[in-house]
XYZ file of C-alpha atoms in Angstrom:
771
model
C 0.000 0.000 0.000
C 1.444 3.342 -1.051
C 1.846 6.067 1.560
C -0.078 9.247 0.911
C 3.005 11.244 1.898
C 5.020 10.039 -1.075
C 5.731 12.885 -3.443
C 6.745 12.644 -7.056
C 4.754 9.479 -7.806
C 3.693 9.228 -11.418
C 0.525 7.349 -12.339
C 0.211 6.414 -15.991
C -2.890 4.803 -17.450
C -1.751 3.273 -20.684
C -4.323 2.742 -23.446
C -5.768 -0.706 -23.895
C -3.785 -2.437 -26.623
C -5.713 -5.714 -26.769
C -7.840 -8.138 -24.806
C -6.317 -11.130 -23.037
C -8.236 -14.294 -23.837
C -7.473 -15.989 -20.530
C -5.956 -13.809 -17.838
C -5.306 -16.811 -15.583
C -3.079 -18.569 -18.134
C -1.742 -15.851 -20.420
C 1.369 -13.995 -19.216
C 3.263 -11.055 -20.614
C 6.614 -9.510 -19.837
C 7.384 -5.935 -18.850
C 11.036 -4.988 -19.358
C 13.203 -1.907 -19.611
C 15.762 0.272 -17.867
C 15.533 2.343 -14.697
C 17.498 5.597 -14.822
C 18.218 8.777 -12.868
C 15.966 11.517 -14.262
C 18.610 14.181 -13.590
C 21.692 12.549 -15.105
C 20.324 9.782 -17.311
C 22.544 7.191 -15.575
C 21.164 3.699 -15.049
C 20.302 2.546 -11.519
C 21.391 -0.953 -10.416
C 19.341 -2.893 -7.832
C 16.237 -0.723 -8.249
C 13.091 -2.512 -7.050
C 10.142 -3.167 -9.398
C 7.096 -4.536 -7.587
C 3.532 -5.486 -8.551
C 1.515 -4.510 -5.492
C -1.567 -6.605 -6.321
C 0.240 -9.917 -6.785
C 3.158 -9.097 -4.472
C 5.634 -10.154 -7.144
C 8.782 -8.209 -7.873
C 12.293 -8.126 -9.240
C 15.358 -5.875 -9.186
C 17.394 -4.281 -11.933
C 20.755 -5.841 -12.730
C 24.107 -4.058 -12.534
C 23.233 -2.064 -15.675
C 19.711 -0.982 -14.707
C 17.833 -3.574 -16.806
C 14.820 -5.491 -15.476
C 12.367 -8.082 -16.740
C 9.134 -9.054 -14.962
C 6.573 -11.562 -16.272
C 3.002 -11.169 -14.974
C -0.494 -12.512 -15.808
C -2.479 -10.503 -18.339
C -4.538 -8.145 -16.197
C -4.511 -4.746 -14.555
C -1.142 -4.079 -12.902
C -0.041 -1.487 -10.358
C 3.722 -1.346 -10.680
C 5.874 0.513 -8.139
C 9.502 1.360 -8.976
C 11.811 2.495 -6.155
C 15.471 3.087 -5.410
C 17.178 4.277 -2.257
C 17.606 8.051 -2.400
C 14.937 8.543 -5.093
C 11.198 9.223 -5.122
C 9.032 6.240 -5.961
C 7.128 6.047 -9.220
C 3.894 4.079 -9.652
C 2.346 2.950 -12.933
C -1.197 1.729 -13.556
C -1.057 -0.652 -16.517
C -3.454 -2.891 -18.420
C -1.135 -5.699 -19.457
C -2.294 -7.165 -22.781
C 1.048 -7.819 -24.509
C 4.788 -7.765 -23.904
C 5.705 -4.221 -23.008
C 8.829 -2.081 -22.757
C 8.717 0.403 -19.894
C 11.724 2.622 -19.196
C 11.495 4.469 -15.871
C 13.209 7.690 -14.773
C 13.292 8.326 -11.023
C 13.714 11.742 -9.414
C 16.549 12.073 -6.849
C 15.439 13.094 -3.362
C 17.941 15.985 -3.297
C 16.114 17.616 -6.204
C 12.944 17.777 -4.107
C 14.684 18.617 -0.840
C 14.677 22.386 -1.420
C 11.019 22.396 -0.369
C 11.763 20.330 2.768
C 9.724 17.434 1.438
C 10.750 14.125 2.959
C 10.411 11.242 0.543
C 9.553 7.723 1.646
C 12.589 6.152 0.004
C 12.196 2.414 -0.441
C 14.154 -0.421 -1.921
C 13.363 -4.096 -2.161
C 12.199 -5.044 1.354
C 14.938 -6.974 3.103
C 12.520 -9.785 3.933
C 11.680 -10.253 0.241
C 15.249 -10.743 -0.951
C 16.744 -14.228 -0.815
C 20.232 -12.760 -0.387
C 21.725 -12.242 3.035
C 24.952 -10.727 4.402
C 24.771 -8.069 1.671
C 24.714 -4.292 2.190
C 24.676 -1.278 -0.101
C 25.512 2.245 1.058
C 24.334 5.156 -1.124
C 27.284 7.273 -2.234
C 25.348 10.366 -1.172
C 25.320 9.001 2.377
C 29.043 8.250 2.245
C 29.717 11.850 1.227
C 27.647 13.170 4.147
C 29.703 11.390 6.821
C 32.592 12.973 8.754
C 35.901 12.832 6.906
C 39.527 12.265 7.853
C 41.481 15.437 7.073
C 38.618 16.451 4.827
C 38.765 13.400 2.530
C 35.662 11.182 2.454
C 36.650 7.536 2.140
C 34.492 4.730 0.779
C 36.252 1.772 2.399
C 36.334 3.478 5.789
C 32.527 3.742 5.543
C 32.295 -0.009 4.915
C 34.353 -0.597 8.085
C 31.383 0.732 10.038
C 29.242 -2.264 9.036
C 28.942 -5.351 11.261
C 31.523 -8.041 10.580
C 34.054 -5.664 9.010
C 37.332 -4.696 10.703
C 39.931 -2.114 9.737
C 43.651 -2.724 9.532
C 44.419 -0.182 12.246
C 44.061 3.451 13.258
C 42.720 5.501 10.318
C 43.464 2.608 7.921
C 41.194 1.752 4.995
C 41.803 -2.003 5.082
C 38.919 -4.485 5.095
C 39.072 -7.663 7.181
C 35.706 -9.381 6.947
C 34.413 -12.067 9.301
C 37.839 -13.249 10.395
C 39.336 -13.163 6.901
C 42.588 -11.573 5.792
C 42.812 -8.520 3.543
C 43.490 -10.519 0.371
C 40.317 -12.563 0.966
C 38.247 -9.510 -0.014
C 37.714 -9.120 -3.761
C 37.748 -5.409 -4.654
C 36.252 -4.655 -8.070
C 36.145 -1.268 -9.815
C 33.792 -1.530 -12.798
C 34.534 -5.256 -12.825
C 38.354 -4.914 -12.811
C 40.187 -6.151 -9.743
C 42.117 -3.594 -7.690
C 45.056 -5.365 -6.029
C 46.208 -2.524 -3.789
C 43.321 -0.255 -2.864
C 45.165 2.120 -0.557
C 46.914 5.482 -0.693
C 49.409 6.824 1.869
C 50.154 3.446 3.511
C 46.461 2.700 4.011
C 45.355 6.130 5.190
C 43.003 6.628 2.204
C 41.502 4.244 -0.314
C 41.977 4.630 -4.069
C 38.233 5.129 -4.581
C 37.332 8.778 -5.167
C 33.755 8.995 -3.838
C 32.891 11.884 -6.166
C 33.443 9.638 -9.215
C 31.378 6.689 -7.928
C 27.772 5.638 -8.444
C 27.262 2.662 -6.148
C 28.975 0.212 -3.805
C 27.831 -3.171 -2.532
C 29.472 -5.395 0.076
C 28.783 -9.145 0.103
C 30.209 -10.991 3.118
C 28.222 -14.232 2.954
C 25.501 -16.027 1.019
C 27.633 -15.742 -2.118
C 25.755 -16.430 -5.388
C 27.595 -18.604 -7.913
C 28.558 -15.593 -10.040
C 31.054 -14.549 -7.339
C 34.350 -16.354 -6.855
C 38.077 -16.062 -6.362
C 38.216 -15.024 -2.693
C 37.071 -16.557 0.597
C 35.700 -13.716 2.731
C 33.865 -10.964 0.828
C 33.248 -9.075 -2.404
C 33.151 -5.273 -2.754
C 31.683 -4.111 -6.061
C 32.308 -0.448 -6.833
C 30.744 1.172 -9.882
C 31.902 4.433 -11.440
C 29.495 7.080 -12.609
C 28.743 6.934 -16.311
C 28.562 10.672 -16.949
C 25.612 13.013 -17.265
C 23.779 12.595 -20.573
C 21.627 15.699 -20.015
C 24.015 18.576 -19.314
C 27.613 19.539 -18.607
C 28.704 19.995 -15.005
C 31.876 20.381 -12.992
C 32.646 19.793 -9.348
C 35.753 20.898 -7.455
C 36.767 20.535 -3.800
C 39.738 21.447 -1.665
C 40.475 20.141 1.813
C 43.260 20.024 4.352
C 45.518 17.581 2.476
C 44.102 17.161 -1.018
C 42.227 18.761 -3.880
C 40.017 17.125 -6.488
C 37.887 17.979 -9.494
C 35.382 16.216 -11.708
C 33.932 17.095 -15.118
C 31.125 15.296 -16.926
C 28.605 15.814 -19.672
C 26.994 14.524 -22.851
C 28.926 13.571 -25.947
C 25.573 13.142 -27.685
C 22.578 14.145 -25.596
C 20.698 11.147 -24.130
C 22.937 8.789 -26.131
C 26.551 9.123 -24.988
C 28.417 10.765 -22.132
C 31.787 11.054 -20.398
C 33.194 11.698 -16.938
C 36.745 12.583 -15.841
C 37.940 13.074 -12.273
C 41.307 13.728 -10.659
C 42.644 13.957 -7.130
C 46.022 14.931 -5.673
C 47.386 15.379 -2.189
C 49.584 18.371 -1.375
C 51.012 17.032 1.891
C 54.479 17.232 0.375
C 54.043 20.933 -0.347
C 52.819 21.629 3.197
C 55.597 19.668 4.888
C 58.539 20.972 2.810
C 59.015 24.337 4.625
C 59.375 22.518 7.968
C 62.203 20.225 6.863
C 65.938 20.667 7.418
C 68.039 21.685 4.455
C 70.122 18.518 4.558
C 67.131 16.184 4.997
C 64.153 16.129 2.633
C 61.166 13.786 2.906
C 58.422 13.817 0.281
C 55.279 11.759 0.073
C 51.961 11.984 -1.701
C 49.547 10.417 -4.165
C 47.360 11.172 -7.134
C 44.650 9.293 -9.014
C 42.572 9.754 -12.153
C 39.262 8.169 -13.175
C 37.706 8.422 -16.622
C 34.733 6.774 -18.303
C 32.753 7.052 -21.539
C 29.590 5.237 -22.554
C 27.391 5.237 -25.627
C 24.090 3.731 -26.680
C 25.114 2.637 -30.167
C 21.773 0.928 -30.935
C 18.418 0.566 -29.171
C 19.574 -2.699 -27.575
C 23.327 -2.082 -27.382
C 25.438 0.044 -25.066
C 29.232 0.294 -24.818
C 31.293 1.381 -21.773
C 34.991 2.060 -21.345
C 36.551 3.133 -18.045
C 40.098 3.562 -16.726
C 41.740 4.230 -13.387
C 45.331 5.251 -12.741
C 46.777 5.981 -9.305
C 50.266 6.396 -7.917
C 51.886 6.830 -4.499
C 55.406 7.914 -3.727
C 57.616 8.291 -0.672
C 61.240 9.374 -0.701
C 63.882 10.419 1.782
C 67.084 12.272 0.907
C 69.982 13.108 3.209
C 73.180 14.923 2.259
C 75.892 14.498 4.913
C 78.589 13.958 3.657
C 77.382 11.783 0.744
C 73.967 12.057 -0.743
C 71.753 9.176 0.356
C 68.320 8.589 -1.153
C 65.680 5.960 -0.340
C 62.286 5.641 -1.962
C 59.024 3.701 -2.223
C 56.694 3.770 -5.240
C 53.511 1.838 -5.871
C 50.383 2.178 -7.931
C 47.499 0.609 -9.864
C 46.204 0.844 -13.398
C 42.856 -0.717 -14.328
C 40.709 -0.578 -17.443
C 37.338 -2.041 -18.350
C 35.487 -2.449 -21.640
C 31.845 -3.564 -21.518
C 29.226 -4.355 -24.110
C 25.578 -4.742 -23.061
C 23.066 -6.314 -25.396
C 19.351 -6.885 -24.825
C 18.524 -10.067 -26.733
C 14.829 -9.804 -25.913
C 12.455 -8.905 -23.142
C 13.706 -11.862 -21.057
C 17.411 -12.163 -21.919
C 20.206 -9.690 -21.205
C 23.907 -10.211 -21.966
C 27.084 -8.472 -20.894
C 30.643 -8.925 -22.155
C 33.420 -7.512 -19.942
C 37.106 -7.252 -20.832
C 39.412 -6.052 -18.040
C 43.069 -5.329 -17.364
C 44.716 -4.647 -14.010
C 48.342 -3.904 -13.141
C 49.842 -3.333 -9.696
C 53.542 -2.675 -9.128
C 55.615 -1.917 -6.052
C 59.207 -0.680 -6.060
C 61.597 0.259 -3.252
C 65.287 1.054 -3.299
C 68.146 3.295 -2.327
C 71.305 4.829 -3.779
C 74.361 6.628 -2.474
C 76.196 9.269 -4.486
C 79.411 11.182 -4.132
C 78.966 14.222 -6.279
C 77.568 12.932 -9.545
C 79.048 9.463 -9.117
C 76.827 6.644 -7.885
C 78.674 4.647 -5.244
C 76.045 1.959 -4.772
C 72.386 1.497 -5.712
C 69.770 -1.182 -5.292
C 66.069 -1.576 -5.851
C 63.409 -4.235 -5.405
C 60.415 -4.654 -7.727
C 57.333 -6.842 -7.396
C 53.795 -6.835 -8.730
C 50.944 -8.602 -10.444
C 49.339 -8.134 -13.856
C 45.973 -9.483 -14.976
C 43.982 -9.650 -18.212
C 40.467 -11.060 -18.176
C 37.299 -11.663 -20.165
C 33.882 -12.456 -18.753
C 30.437 -13.195 -20.188
C 27.329 -12.843 -17.992
C 23.787 -13.670 -19.064
C 20.559 -12.775 -17.226
C 17.461 -14.789 -18.213
C 13.983 -14.306 -16.710
C 11.690 -16.981 -18.203
C 8.945 -16.311 -15.647
C 8.281 -14.555 -12.363
C 9.272 -17.790 -10.589
C 12.786 -17.959 -12.038
C 15.658 -15.533 -12.474
C 18.565 -17.425 -14.075
C 22.126 -16.166 -14.374
C 24.916 -18.035 -16.127
C 28.268 -17.295 -17.676
C 31.992 -17.838 -17.620
C 35.310 -16.073 -17.357
C 38.988 -16.518 -18.174
C 41.939 -14.593 -16.708
C 45.637 -14.535 -17.428
C 48.057 -13.562 -14.639
C 51.705 -12.572 -14.463
C 53.244 -12.656 -10.976
C 56.525 -10.979 -10.135
C 57.417 -12.268 -6.674
C 60.446 -10.017 -6.431
C 63.482 -8.978 -8.433
C 66.474 -7.246 -6.827
C 68.751 -5.084 -8.973
C 72.094 -4.097 -7.481
C 74.970 -2.082 -8.925
C 78.336 -0.931 -7.591
C 81.146 0.545 -9.697
C 83.654 -0.649 -7.092
C 82.790 -4.218 -8.062
C 83.520 -3.485 -11.731
C 80.093 -4.624 -12.797
C 76.363 -4.785 -12.265
C 74.327 -7.594 -10.700
C 70.676 -7.723 -11.777
C 67.530 -9.759 -11.124
C 68.753 -11.536 -8.010
C 66.010 -13.729 -6.613
C 63.779 -13.103 -9.624
C 60.676 -15.320 -9.715
C 58.177 -14.819 -12.518
C 55.048 -17.000 -12.582
C 52.358 -17.172 -15.241
C 48.920 -18.548 -14.471
C 45.529 -18.933 -16.123
C 42.290 -18.923 -14.175
C 38.855 -19.890 -15.439
C 35.312 -20.399 -14.201
C 31.832 -21.418 -15.356
C 28.741 -20.735 -13.276
C 24.969 -21.038 -13.251
C 22.442 -19.962 -10.629
C 18.700 -19.569 -10.320
C 16.514 -17.479 -8.032
C 13.494 -19.754 -7.599
C 10.191 -18.605 -6.099
C 8.321 -21.686 -4.856
C 5.656 -19.628 -3.105
C 5.217 -16.236 -1.484
C 6.804 -17.720 1.636
C 9.696 -19.683 0.109
C 12.447 -18.418 -2.191
C 15.736 -20.165 -2.978
C 18.915 -19.271 -4.815
C 20.790 -22.373 -5.909
C 23.963 -22.333 -7.955
C 27.151 -24.112 -8.902
C 30.540 -22.726 -9.900
C 33.322 -24.692 -11.561
C 36.661 -22.945 -11.087
C 40.162 -23.793 -12.279
C 43.728 -22.501 -12.109
C 46.637 -23.660 -14.259
C 50.289 -22.922 -13.504
C 53.617 -24.635 -14.397
C 52.111 -27.907 -15.585
C 49.719 -28.088 -12.643
C 45.935 -27.773 -12.920
C 43.701 -27.136 -9.910
C 39.909 -27.481 -10.189
C 37.073 -27.143 -7.715
C 33.288 -27.435 -7.637
C 31.810 -24.659 -5.528
C 28.135 -25.209 -4.603
C 26.049 -22.264 -3.389
C 22.666 -22.217 -1.655
C 20.559 -19.459 -0.078
C 17.053 -19.877 1.343
C 14.466 -17.350 2.508
C 11.241 -18.316 4.288
C 8.647 -15.765 5.409
C 7.468 -16.180 8.983
C 4.468 -14.688 10.698
C 4.727 -11.032 11.669
C 6.722 -9.992 8.606
C 9.953 -11.737 9.635
C 12.083 -13.605 7.111
C 14.178 -16.597 8.140
C 17.308 -16.855 5.979
C 20.117 -19.359 5.609
C 23.055 -19.773 3.239
C 26.054 -21.962 2.465
C 28.947 -21.438 0.047
C 32.204 -23.109 -0.781
C 34.884 -20.715 -2.044
C 38.255 -21.426 -3.634
C 41.103 -18.876 -3.679
C 44.025 -19.398 -6.057
C 45.839 -16.078 -5.523
C 46.930 -14.824 -2.124
C 48.811 -11.986 -0.463
C 51.902 -12.861 1.545
C 52.142 -10.319 4.347
C 55.213 -9.417 6.361
C 53.691 -8.399 9.688
C 56.832 -6.539 10.721
C 56.723 -4.091 7.819
C 53.866 -1.572 7.763
C 54.490 -0.714 4.103
C 53.015 -1.934 0.791
C 55.685 -4.662 0.593
C 53.159 -7.497 0.541
C 53.541 -9.943 -2.321
C 50.743 -11.246 -4.543
C 51.531 -14.886 -5.283
C 49.860 -17.849 -6.992
C 49.001 -21.312 -5.785
C 51.606 -23.879 -6.787
C 52.184 -27.602 -6.359
C 53.883 -26.776 -3.048
C 51.373 -24.143 -1.919
C 47.875 -25.400 -2.835
C 44.803 -23.138 -3.130
C 42.990 -21.858 -0.073
C 39.672 -23.597 0.432
C 36.831 -22.076 2.436
C 33.352 -22.960 3.618
C 30.944 -20.422 5.079
C 27.445 -20.877 6.461
C 25.059 -18.338 7.939
C 21.562 -18.200 9.377
C 19.531 -15.179 10.400
C 16.286 -13.245 10.515
C 15.386 -9.934 8.880
C 12.430 -7.619 8.444
C 11.387 -4.128 7.408
C 9.811 -1.852 9.994
C 7.522 1.139 9.653
C 6.829 0.743 5.960
C 10.444 0.188 5.011
C 11.897 3.189 6.826
C 13.849 0.821 9.063
C 15.570 -2.494 8.401
C 16.623 -4.983 11.048
C 18.795 -8.036 10.443
C 20.367 -10.499 12.884
C 22.811 -13.111 11.575
C 25.089 -15.809 12.888
C 27.909 -17.283 10.793
C 30.618 -19.958 10.864
C 33.446 -20.122 8.351
C 36.494 -22.348 7.923
C 39.551 -22.099 5.695
C 42.201 -24.667 4.784
C 45.681 -23.979 3.400
C 45.913 -20.538 4.991
C 49.396 -19.117 4.347
C 51.793 -17.265 6.665
C 55.485 -16.453 6.712
C 57.470 -18.867 8.829
C 59.207 -17.411 11.865
C 61.996 -14.917 11.025
C 61.291 -14.998 7.253
C 61.847 -11.809 5.255
C 60.286 -10.655 2.025
C 63.554 -9.182 0.723
C 65.584 -12.375 0.868
C 67.207 -13.161 -2.475
C 68.799 -16.526 -1.837
C 65.689 -18.581 -1.194
C 62.473 -19.267 -3.071
C 59.435 -17.672 -1.422
C 57.887 -21.151 -1.249
C 60.603 -22.055 1.271
C 59.552 -19.204 3.562
C 55.876 -19.984 4.109
C 53.862 -22.393 6.215
C 50.340 -23.671 5.643
C 47.617 -24.121 8.184
C 43.956 -23.601 8.840
C 41.684 -20.921 10.207
C 38.141 -20.565 11.429
C 35.861 -17.761 12.548
C 32.351 -17.513 13.945
C 30.092 -14.927 15.504
C 26.871 -12.957 15.379
C 25.928 -9.598 13.850
C 23.088 -7.127 14.320
C 22.270 -4.233 11.995
C 19.436 -1.731 12.571
C 19.273 0.745 9.727
C 17.111 3.819 9.077
C 16.879 4.621 5.380
C 14.369 7.465 5.068
C 13.443 10.771 6.623
C 15.461 13.674 7.962
C 17.571 11.323 10.056
C 19.295 8.308 8.523
C 22.059 5.946 9.581
C 22.558 2.667 11.367
C 23.597 0.871 14.534
C 25.777 -2.204 14.092
C 27.074 -4.731 16.602
C 29.389 -7.701 16.093
C 30.307 -10.509 18.498
C 33.098 -12.524 16.875
C 35.930 -15.044 17.289
C 38.740 -15.731 14.784
C 41.628 -18.228 15.086
C 44.566 -19.635 13.113
C 46.601 -22.826 13.568
C 49.897 -23.888 11.929
C 52.001 -26.918 12.816
C 55.212 -24.886 12.519
C 54.012 -21.853 14.515
C 53.097 -21.433 18.182
C 54.084 -25.062 18.925
C 51.209 -26.207 16.749
C 48.604 -24.645 19.052
C 45.782 -22.411 17.855
C 46.125 -18.672 18.436
C 43.848 -15.633 17.997
C 44.007 -13.990 14.608
C 45.434 -10.477 14.615
C 41.986 -8.980 14.005
C 40.140 -11.226 16.431
C 38.023 -8.612 18.183
C 35.359 -9.867 20.507
C 33.052 -6.837 20.411
C 32.566 -4.193 17.766
C 29.977 -1.398 17.848
C 29.262 1.346 15.293
C 26.702 4.128 15.500
C 26.308 6.241 12.348
C 23.866 9.180 12.176
C 23.153 11.828 9.547
C 20.510 14.456 10.286
C 19.232 17.083 7.891
C 18.303 20.092 10.046
C 17.114 21.923 6.955
C 17.997 21.648 3.250
C 21.068 23.806 3.857
C 22.471 22.096 6.977
C 23.470 18.452 7.506
C 24.855 17.116 10.766
C 26.668 13.796 10.984
C 28.366 11.729 13.638
C 30.134 8.376 13.991
C 30.954 6.571 17.213
C 32.868 3.312 17.136
C 34.054 0.885 19.792
C 36.095 -2.269 19.304
C 37.922 -4.727 21.509
C 41.676 -4.307 21.039
C 43.616 -6.282 18.438
C 45.782 -9.263 19.369
C 49.569 -8.818 19.241
C 52.606 -10.862 20.253
C 54.601 -9.587 23.240
C 57.388 -11.341 25.148
C 56.316 -12.880 28.447
C 59.878 -12.555 29.809
C 62.908 -10.488 28.821
C 66.331 -11.629 30.011
C 69.516 -9.588 30.023
C 72.208 -11.277 27.945
C 75.552 -12.347 29.496
C 78.945 -11.382 28.111
C 81.336 -14.116 27.069
C 84.900 -14.347 25.818
C 83.728 -13.974 22.230
C 80.736 -11.643 22.668
C 80.450 -8.508 24.734
C 76.775 -8.122 25.671
C 76.156 -5.313 28.139
C 72.828 -4.186 26.624
C 71.654 -7.414 24.973
C 68.209 -8.827 25.710
C 66.662 -12.226 25.050
C 62.879 -12.271 24.592
C 60.748 -15.287 25.536
C 57.254 -15.749 24.091
C 54.730 -18.133 25.642
C 52.377 -17.996 22.643
C 51.556 -16.071 19.474
C 49.228 -13.066 19.744
C 49.250 -13.497 23.503
C 48.412 -9.905 24.386
C 45.458 -7.692 23.555
C 45.701 -3.951 23.028
C 43.415 -1.614 24.927
C 39.928 -1.159 23.526
C 39.569 1.217 20.608
C 36.899 3.905 20.493
C 36.442 7.349 18.978
C 33.843 9.951 18.001
C 33.828 11.745 14.640
C 31.642 14.814 14.070
C 30.851 16.807 10.957
C 28.555 19.486 9.587
C 27.845 20.409 5.977
C 26.527 23.843 5.023
C 24.895 23.593 1.600
C 23.747 26.413 -0.641
C 21.823 25.601 -3.810
C 21.012 28.096 -6.534
C 20.043 27.618 -10.184
C 20.927 23.936 -10.034
C 24.422 24.654 -8.685
C 25.684 23.800 -5.248
C 28.247 25.093 -2.760
C 29.179 22.998 0.269
C 31.323 24.108 3.175
C 32.193 21.203 5.506
C 33.955 21.172 8.825
C 34.353 18.650 11.587
C 36.750 16.620 13.644
C 38.119 13.091 13.603
C 38.490 11.648 17.130
C 36.551 14.551 18.622
C 37.213 13.724 22.288
C 40.912 13.069 21.647
C 41.007 9.401 22.602
C 44.590 8.091 22.676
C 43.983 4.801 20.909
C 46.872 2.313 20.817
C 48.795 2.038 17.568
C 51.504 -0.281 18.939
C 53.300 -1.123 22.217
C 56.972 -1.566 22.982
C 58.849 -2.792 26.102
C 60.657 -0.125 28.108
C 61.553 0.829 31.667
C 60.189 3.538 33.922
C 62.179 5.932 36.105
C 62.613 3.258 38.742
C 64.046 0.756 36.285
C 60.879 -1.348 36.263
C 59.900 -3.075 33.035
C 56.800 -1.489 31.481
C 54.931 -1.400 28.182
C 54.696 1.983 26.535
C 51.908 2.844 24.124
C 52.275 4.805 20.915
C 49.154 6.547 19.610
C 48.830 7.792 16.055
C 46.051 10.355 15.651
C 44.804 12.813 18.280
C 41.823 15.041 17.553
C 42.149 16.053 13.888
C 39.933 18.933 12.681
C 39.158 19.341 9.015
C 37.609 21.855 6.657
C 36.577 21.358 3.026
C 35.048 23.589 0.394
C 33.215 22.044 -2.545
C 31.459 23.682 -5.471
C 29.600 22.507 -8.557
C 29.571 24.471 -11.783
């Protein structure tokens, strides 16, 4: 039943085009695209619902939908979070194409009208452990040094941990960072972080949507064990030209978009650069210079080349750099450089009112380089650098087929080619009368493939099921790995509007990230499975309940999960990533891991005040025969309790208030249980030597983490243009959260642990303007 308060609803009575002979048996299909009325961009996951029969569907990733209904009068409601609903009264007498344009809420907000924004009710969807956050909501939240960050917003959801203070890492349900698949327009991003994890590579101003899946994986997803983050770039405004520029405390950014051919083709270009290096330079000594910073560029074009065909091409390029130079008496220089390049080509084709196809071709390249050199005048005395990275080329075909309202079938396949550089050291020294290159060089080539099929089956109004199967493979150096990965999700409607949900998935991961826990730099190595290091194998099950409250304004979900992983990989004790004499396969150990817990999410999606409250109760463990005497130990991000409160309140159209409060049990770390002073001998003088004794791995827990972030946005709109002045504070009550601990002594010579904190209260200010 539609609320009378909904504004912007369009009722269309289409003329009668024919008479159905038997409405009970004859069915027709309504299909089309759902778009943003302001920009012309398509809207993924929009909800299309027949109120009378309580049958619905959602648009796919490209805004296309297909819904088959009996020949009769139809009241169709189309909705999308952040947009006004539209309702259509139809007399369905034949297959029909119906394209829908929805009006954004912000367009109507000048008159202080609050729209009842609705999406597919959570109890109707068979999927679980899946959350989308509107980009507009991400941009309203408090920022760190004025830079809004997408991945940091996802950290506020239940089951998601960060990598540390102000870090953008994602560690989902006890999984490691490499067990999250990060996709930008379908291309994998292998290092998603700027400034050592302080910011993510995703510029929120250039993005259209983001969706996190942390369980209940459909068969179309694969390649990682823990989660999938799908990020989609804007396509560009097909109606008019516009520009957007912003400057904050540490960075500036700009975006430009517009039509190439009105309503047919468009483009968008965005760029971002930090100026931390420019700010810091005046405070440095003349003989010591440290520079660091990043930049990134996004660009995308799309064109409707025929009524049923659309082409897309998007690229991303980002780069980080850090260097240190000292001149006393020789010139010494050390540096770090890393960056990503991704590109995506897509072709959509509508084969008919029930079949939609998409071809995706992607490329992704990540490279890391570190090194140093010493010079005397213009002569290089010694130099060395280390290079590693991963390169990927892929092709994927996805088909969506809706034969009836009881089935939504997806099937397809993919192939990917990988080049792994596990490390090459180049060293030169004129004193040695020569140059040594490529020490320890290990280049691997691998091919990965997959076929999948899945079906959303509606058995009745109460029972819906998604069942699927994925066949994956990975070939490398005369070795072929294959795996069958079954997937199952079930939703059953209970009395009182509650939905009972359950899911199971097997996941296989052929590519992993080898982390050196002692180096907080992007020195982690992407490596393939081999005959000596087999693929990681995971199983995850979940069960929960969910329901909408107050007509969809609120959503409540409660879930419990249990996941296991075999062939988890870690460095063996005392191994180093820069070693050149040994194969990396000699430096790792294999073991198992498991994690379990419960999550609660209460979310308000409409009205002046929006946001959510999330709570996680979780356990995560690892076990390796060669580590910790073979005993299990807590995973680094095993945090028993995690709470997030996120609130955005629109006081009036020109003022938005926002706040975030987070609390988390401290991370697990390894600290010595005893420290002994070393004894001098005839051969070794040891007056300040210490021997550390550890009882177990990750045997100590840091103090609990909590902080409050506050922000306010002052917005002025005139003639379709917008000015936004934002200010706020990260860690508003100046909590000294632990970054790391180290053993020391107090004034009395007593052994103590001293805490190092990273960020105190950090105010920010940002000015943003559209043109």
